C-alpha positions in Angstrom: -72.1 -41.7 -9.4 -75.8 -41.0 -9.9 -77.7 -39.9 -13.0 -78.0 -36.4 -11.6 -74.2 -36.2 -11.1 -73.4 -37.4 -14.7 -75.9 -34.9 -16.0 -73.6 -32.1 -14.9 -71.2 -33.0 -17.7 -73.9 -32.5 -20.3 -74.9 -29.0 -19.2 -75.3 -26.8 -22.2 -74.7 -29.7 -24.6 -77.1 -30.8 -27.4 -78.9 -34.1 -27.2 -78.8 -36.0 -30.5 -81.9 -37.6 -32.0 -81.8 -40.9 -33.9 -82.4 -39.2 -37.2 -79.4 -37.0 -36.7 -77.2 -39.9 -35.7 -78.2 -41.8 -38.9 -77.4 -38.7 -41.0 -74.1 -38.2 -39.3 -73.1 -41.8 -40.0 -74.1 -41.5 -43.6 -72.0 -38.4 -44.0 -69.1 -40.1 -42.3 -69.3 -43.1 -44.7 -69.3 -40.8 -47.7 -66.2 -39.0 -46.4 -64.4 -42.3 -45.9 -65.0 -43.2 -49.5 -63.7 -39.9 -50.7 -60.5 -40.1 -48.7 -59.8 -43.7 -49.8 -60.2 -42.6 -53.4 -58.1 -39.5 -52.9 -55.1 -40.8 -51.0 -55.1 -44.5 -51.8 -53.6 -45.7 -48.5 -55.2 -47.3 -45.5 -57.7 -45.1 -43.7 -58.2 -45.0 -40.0 -61.5 -43.5 -38.7 -61.3 -42.5 -35.0 -64.3 -41.9 -32.8 -65.6 -42.6 -29.3 -67.9 -45.3 -27.9 -70.4 -43.2 -26.0 -73.9 -44.6 -25.3 -76.9 -42.3 -24.9 -78.1 -39.1 -26.5 -75.1 -36.9 -25.6 -72.1 -37.5 -27.9 -70.3 -34.2 -27.6 -69.3 -32.6 -24.3 -66.1 -31.2 -22.8 -64.9 -34.5 -21.1 -65.5 -36.4 -24.3 -63.6 -33.9 -26.4 -60.6 -34.3 -24.0 -60.8 -38.0 -24.5 -61.1 -37.6 -28.3 -58.0 -35.4 -28.4 -56.1 -38.1 -26.4 -57.3 -40.8 -28.9 -55.8 -38.8 -31.8 -52.6 -38.0 -29.9 -52.1 -41.7 -28.9 -52.8 -43.0 -32.4 -50.6 -40.5 -34.3 -47.8 -41.0 -31.8 -48.0 -44.7 -32.4 -47.8 -44.2 -36.2 -44.7 -41.9 -35.7 -43.1 -44.5 -33.4 -43.4 -47.1 -36.1 -42.2 -44.5 -38.7 -45.4 -44.7 -40.7 -46.1 -41.7 -42.9 -49.4 -39.9 -42.4 -50.7 -38.9 -45.8 -53.7 -36.9 -44.6 -55.4 -36.0 -41.3 -58.6 -34.1 -40.6 -61.1 -33.9 -37.8 -64.8 -33.0 -37.4 -66.5 -32.0 -34.2 -70.3 -32.1 -34.3 -73.1 -32.6 -31.7 -73.5 -36.1 -33.1 -69.9 -36.9 -32.3 -66.2 -36.4 -33.0 -64.4 -38.0 -35.9 -60.8 -38.1 -37.1 -59.8 -39.4 -40.5 -56.1 -40.4 -40.9 -54.7 -41.8 -44.1 -51.5 -43.7 -43.7 -48.8 -45.2 -46.0 -48.9 -48.7 -44.6 -50.8 -51.9 -45.0 -54.3 -51.7 -43.4 -53.5 -54.8 -41.3 -50.6 -53.0 -39.7 -52.7 -49.9 -39.0 -55.5 -52.1 -37.5 -53.0 -53.9 -35.3 -51.8 -50.5 -33.9 -55.4 -49.5 -33.3 -56.2 -52.7 -31.5 -53.1 -52.3 -29.3 -54.2 -48.8 -28.3 -57.7 -49.9 -27.6 -56.4 -52.7 -25.3 -53.6 -50.9 -23.5 -54.7 -47.2 -23.1 -56.6 -46.1 -20.0 -59.3 -44.8 -22.3 -59.0 -47.7 -24.7 -62.4 -49.1 -24.0 -63.9 -45.9 -25.3 -61.8 -45.6 -28.4 -63.3 -46.8 -31.6 -60.6 -47.1 -34.2 -62.0 -48.4 -37.5 -59.5 -49.2 -40.3 -60.3 -49.5 -44.0 -58.2 -51.0 -46.7 -57.6 -49.1 -50.0 -60.4 -51.1 -51.6 -62.9 -49.9 -48.9 -63.1 -53.1 -46.9 -63.4 -52.6 -43.1 -61.0 -54.8 -41.0 -62.2 -56.5 -37.9 -60.3 -57.2 -34.7 -60.2 -60.8 -35.5 -58.2 -60.0 -38.7 -55.3 -59.2 -36.4 -56.0 -61.9 -33.8 -57.2 -59.4 -31.2 -59.7 -60.5 -28.6 -63.3 -59.2 -28.5 -63.8 -55.8 -26.9 -64.6 -55.9 -23.2 -67.9 -54.5 -21.7 -67.6 -51.0 -20.4 -69.3 -52.0 -17.1 -68.3 -55.5 -16.2 -65.3 -56.2 -18.4 -66.9 -59.3 -19.9 -67.5 -59.8 -23.6 -68.9 -56.5 -24.8 -70.9 -58.1 -27.7 -72.6 -60.5 -25.4 -73.5 -57.8 -22.9 -74.8 -55.5 -25.6 -76.9 -58.3 -27.2 -78.5 -59.3 -23.9 -78.9 -55.7 -22.7 -77.2 -56.8 -19.5 -76.6 -53.2 -18.4 -79.0 -50.2 -18.5 -78.2 -46.9 -20.2 -77.6 -45.0 -16.9 -75.1 -47.7 -15.8 -73.3 -47.5 -19.2 -73.1 -43.7 -19.1 -71.8 -43.7 -15.6 -69.1 -46.2 -16.6 -68.0 -44.0 -19.5 -67.8 -40.9 -17.3 -65.8 -42.8 -14.7 -63.3 -44.0 -17.3 -62.9 -40.5 -18.7 -62.5 -39.0 -15.2 -59.8 -41.5 -14.2 -57.8 -40.5 -17.3 -58.4 -36.8 -16.7 -56.9 -37.1 -13.2 -53.8 -38.7 -14.6 -53.4 -36.0 -17.3 -54.0 -33.3 -14.8 -51.3 -34.6 -12.5 -48.8 -34.9 -15.3 -49.7 -31.4 -16.7 -49.3 -29.6 -13.4 -46.2 -31.4 -12.2 -44.5 -30.9 -15.6 -45.3 -27.2 -15.5 -44.2 -26.8 -11.9 -40.9 -28.7 -12.5 -40.1 -26.6 -15.6 -41.0 -23.4 -13.9 -38.9 -24.0 -10.8 -36.0 -25.3 -12.7 -36.2 -22.4 -15.2 -36.3 -19.9 -12.4 -33.2 -21.1 -10.7 -31.4 -21.6 -14.0 -31.9 -18.1 -15.3 -28.4 -16.5 -15.1 -27.4 -13.9 -14.0 -30.2 -13.3 -11.6 -29.4 -10.4 -9.2 -28.8 -11.5 -5.6 -30.3 -14.9 -6.1 -29.1 -18.5 -6.6 -28.4 -19.2 -10.2 -25.9 -21.2 -12.3 -23.1 -18.7 -11.7 -23.2 -18.2 -7.9 -25.3 -18.3 -4.7 -26.3 -14.6 -4.8 -26.7 -13.1 -1.4 -27.3 -16.5 0.2 -24.9 -18.6 2.2 -27.2 -21.6 3.1 -28.1 -22.8 -0.4 -26.9 -23.3 -4.0 -28.3 -24.6 -7.2 -28.0 -28.2 -6.1 -30.0 -27.4 -2.9 -32.7 -26.1 -5.2 -32.7 -29.2 -7.3 -33.0 -31.4 -4.1 -35.9 -29.1 -2.9 -37.8 -29.2 -6.2 -37.5 -33.0 -6.2 -39.0 -33.2 -2.7 -42.0 -30.9 -3.1 -43.0 -31.8 -6.7 -45.7 -34.3 -5.5 -47.3 -31.6 -3.5 -48.3 -29.7 -6.6 -50.0 -32.8 -8.0 -51.9 -33.1 -4.7 -53.1 -29.5 -4.9 -54.3 -30.0 -8.5 -56.3 -33.0 -7.5 -57.7 -31.2 -4.5 -59.0 -28.5 -6.9 -60.3 -31.2 -9.3 -62.4 -32.8 -6.5 -63.6 -29.5 -5.1 -65.2 -28.7 -8.4 -67.3 -31.8 -8.2 -68.3 -31.1 -4.6 -69.1 -27.5 -5.5 -67.0 -26.2 -2.6 -66.4 -22.5 -2.3 -63.1 -21.2 -3.6 -62.1 -20.2 0.0 -62.9 -23.7 1.2 -60.5 -25.0 -1.4 -57.8 -22.7 -0.2 -58.3 -23.8 3.4 -58.0 -27.4 2.4 -54.5 -26.7 1.1 -53.1 -25.7 4.5 -52.2 -29.1 5.8 -50.6 -30.1 2.5 -48.6 -26.9 2.5 -47.3 -27.6 6.0 -46.1 -31.1 4.9 -44.5 -29.6 1.8 -42.5 -27.1 3.8 -41.2 -29.9 6.1 -40.2 -31.9 3.0 -38.5 -28.8 1.6 -36.5 -28.2 4.8 -35.5 -31.8 5.1 -34.2 -31.8 1.5 -32.5 -28.4 1.8 -30.9 -28.8 5.2 -33.3 -26.3 6.7 -32.9 -23.6 4.0 -36.0 -21.7 2.7 -35.6 -22.6 -0.9 -39.2 -22.7 -2.0 -41.5 -21.4 0.7 -43.0 -18.8 -1.7 -43.4 -21.4 -4.4 -45.2 -23.7 -2.1 -47.7 -20.9 -1.4 -48.1 -19.4 -4.9 -47.8 -22.4 -7.1 -49.8 -24.5 -4.7 -52.8 -22.1 -5.1 -52.3 -21.9 -8.8 -52.2 -25.7 -9.1 -55.4 -26.1 -7.1 -57.1 -23.4 -9.2 -56.0 -25.0 -12.4 -57.3 -28.4 -11.2 -60.7 -27.0 -10.3 -61.1 -25.4 -13.7 -59.7 -28.3 -15.6 -62.5 -30.7 -14.5 -64.8 -29.1 -17.0 -62.5 -27.2 -19.3 -59.6 -28.8 -21.1 -57.8 -25.5 -21.6 -58.6 -23.0 -18.7 -57.8 -19.4 -19.6 -55.1 -17.6 -17.7 -57.5 -14.7 -16.8 -60.0 -17.2 -15.4 -57.3 -19.0 -13.5 -55.9 -15.9 -11.9 -59.4 -14.6 -11.1 -60.0 -17.9 -9.2 -56.8 -17.5 -7.3 -58.1 -14.1 -6.1 -61.4 -15.6 -5.1 -59.7 -18.5 -3.2 -57.6 -16.0 -1.1 -60.2 -13.3 -0.7 -59.8 -11.7 2.8 -56.3 -13.1 3.1 -54.8 -9.6 3.5 -57.3 -8.7 6.2 -56.3 -11.9 8.0 -52.7 -10.9 7.6 -53.4 -7.5 9.0 -55.0 -9.0 12.2 -52.0 -11.3 12.5 -49.5 -8.5 12.1 -51.3 -6.4 14.8 -51.9 -9.2 17.3 -49.1 -11.6 16.6 -48.8 -14.7 14.5 -51.9 -16.9 14.2 -52.1 -20.6 13.7 -52.8 -19.9 10.0 -50.6 -19.7 6.9 -47.2 -18.3 6.8 -46.8 -17.2 4.0 -50.1 -18.8 3.2 -50.2 -22.5 3.5 -47.8 -23.2 6.4 -48.6 -22.5 10.0 -46.8 -20.5 12.6 -47.0 -21.0 16.4 -48.3 -18.3 18.7 -45.0 -18.1 20.6 -42.9 -17.5 17.5 -41.9 -13.9 16.7 -43.7 -12.1 13.9 -42.5 -13.0 10.5 -40.6 -10.5 8.3 -43.7 -10.1 6.2 -45.9 -9.3 9.2 -43.4 -6.8 10.6 -43.1 -5.0 7.3 -46.9 -5.0 6.8 -47.4 -3.5 10.3 -44.7 -0.9 9.8 -45.1 0.0 6.1 -48.4 -1.5 4.9 -46.7 -3.6 2.1 -48.8 -6.6 1.5 -46.2 -8.8 -0.2 -47.2 -12.1 -1.7 -50.5 -12.2 0.1 -51.6 -9.0 -1.6 -50.4 -10.2 -4.9 -52.3 -13.5 -4.8 -55.5 -12.1 -3.3 -55.6 -9.7 -6.3 -55.1 -12.4 -8.8 -51.3 -11.9 -9.4 -51.6 -8.5 -11.1 -47.9 -8.0 -11.3 -47.5 -11.3 -13.1 -50.6 -10.7 -15.3 -49.6 -7.2 -16.4 -45.8 -7.4 -16.4 -44.1 -10.8 -15.7 -46.0 -13.1 -18.0 -46.5 -10.7 -21.0 -42.8 -9.7 -20.9 -41.7 -13.3 -20.8 -43.8 -14.4 -23.7 -43.0 -11.3 -25.7 -39.3 -12.0 -25.3 -39.7 -15.6 -26.3 -41.8 -14.7 -29.4 -39.0 -12.3 -30.4 -36.6 -15.2 -30.5 -34.8 -14.7 -27.1 -33.6 -17.8 -25.4 -35.4 -19.0 -22.3 -32.5 -17.7 -20.2 -32.6 -14.2 -21.7 -36.4 -14.1 -21.7 -36.2 -15.0 -18.1 -33.8 -12.1 -17.4 -36.1 -9.7 -19.2 -39.1 -10.9 -17.2 -37.2 -10.8 -13.9 -36.0 -7.2 -14.5 -39.6 -6.2 -15.4 -40.8 -7.8 -12.2 -38.0 -6.1 -10.3 -39.3 -2.7 -11.6 -42.9 -3.3 -10.5 -42.9 -5.6 -7.5 -43.2 -4.5 -3.8 -40.6 -7.1 -2.8 -40.7 -7.3 1.0 -37.5 -9.4 0.9 -35.6 -6.4 -0.5 -37.1 -4.2 2.2 -36.3 -6.7 4.9 -32.6 -6.8 3.8 -32.4 -3.0 3.3 -35.2 -0.4 3.5 -38.1 1.0 1.5 -36.0 3.8 -0.2 -33.7 1.1 -1.5 -36.6 -0.8 -2.9 -37.8 2.3 -4.7 -34.4 3.1 -6.1 -34.0 -0.4 -7.4 -37.5 -0.3 -9.0 -36.7 3.0 -10.7 -33.3 1.9 -11.9 -34.8 -1.3 -13.5 -37.6 0.6 -15.1 -35.3 3.2 -16.6 -33.1 0.5 -18.0 -36.0 -1.4 -19.6 -37.2 1.8 -21.2 -34.0 1.7 -23.3 -35.3 -1.5 -24.9 -32.0 -3.4 -24.4 -30.9 -6.3 -26.4 -29.9 -9.7 -24.9 -26.2 -8.8 -24.3 -27.2 -5.5 -22.5 -29.7 -7.5 -20.4 -27.1 -9.9 -19.3 -24.6 -7.1 -18.5 -27.1 -5.2 -16.5 -28.2 -8.2 -14.6 -24.6 -9.1 -13.8 -23.9 -5.5 -12.5 -27.0 -5.7 -10.3 -25.9 -9.2 -9.1 -22.6 -7.9 -7.9 -24.3 -4.9 -6.1 -26.9 -7.1 -4.5 -24.3 -9.6 -3.3 -22.2 -6.8 -1.8 -25.3 -5.3 -0.1 -26.8 -8.6 0.9 -30.0 -8.0 -1.0 -32.1 -10.9 -2.3 -35.2 -10.1 -4.3 -36.9 -13.4 -3.4 -40.4 -12.1 -4.1 -39.4 -11.3 -7.7 -38.0 -14.8 -8.0 -41.3 -16.3 -6.8 -43.2 -14.3 -9.4 -40.8 -15.3 -12.1 -41.5 -18.9 -11.3 -45.3 -18.1 -11.4 -44.7 -16.5 -14.8 -42.9 -19.6 -16.1 -45.6 -21.8 -14.6 -48.4 -20.0 -16.4 -46.5 -20.0 -19.6 -45.9 -23.7 -19.5 -49.5 -24.4 -18.6 -50.6 -22.4 -21.6 -48.2 -24.4 -23.8 -49.3 -27.8 -22.4 
């Protein structure tokens, strides 16, 4: 990683002069004395070891938050009471002050353990002061000297001899931060995808779809098929997120990122079919959540908390022109491209249901939804889900509400395929009228059960709405991460 590459991380950040650093340290020392006097317990002062003139930048802030999380979790695990906690975020650096009701030696031992074991530990600087103000050293707990950021040798010896230049040190710091960011990204995306897909199938009753009560209008799958399928495709979402993360560094176009997902999508669909016995349990999720995972990874590289609007806008940019590609495919026969977006068809295979419906009726289905940045989810599904949760509804009942809202506003080509366009419009109007009555949880469940019975009888499966419900859950859990 060259100097020019690391400089990207400091874009828009303030360089700190020596005088500012000295003033910052003096202010920090005064605050330490105040907190020791006020709370009387041991005081931990958390910061980061970052060489150079840039001390505050997005990647560093992410690392600092992880330092606080790891330290406070360790205190809680040892049932140590936190008396006070505060943080400061300045151009000269980040600092957390944590007063704890435990001997300073115990707190220092916890800090040393984190510094030694955590992926970011070499960057963590956890100073601990006794109630009298004395600063404990690592040797007080029997801990080994801190390793060098670059070579892993004795850090004190390398620093004293100036064994490594500043660019080499900064590059090492960025590399450590990036390694951890990749791990956090994979965990965040896979957890959100797992919860979203399991929440979607668990919401009951869900008209015409597999849920905890029945198989809906399906004969080739049940809830256990879904569980097997989710388990098989979960690594795919991590891969998509990492693809997005790396594309940000390479400064690839959004469309190039989308194109890079195709081969991954093909493999994910094979894994799904193997796990489900050939059933199409998650083809739509492979498409939709795959794109969202990649978009999130791309934004996450430089932003710890990407906004939902920004995320959905990027999804639209990634799939710009997808509907036009679909139109050509629908008029000339399947291409070797995505179906529904990341998995490939073969020229001799008949047109898909989506292609046929697009050619006949102009309904764009999931391709149109994604290429516009998921407007139905943005306007209806996600707000309805989060509103219901904020009003105290259970995840199940909030999911029913969001699903019925999506049913009222989604051009679900699955419904059209299994019935016709007038039936889709009738279902949309019925769902909209019902929601206008502002029903409570019991009425929601009753209505969903009635629709479920009707859809099963008429062999209607609103799979498009199910996919968008999963997307709504996915975005909700990403926001909550």
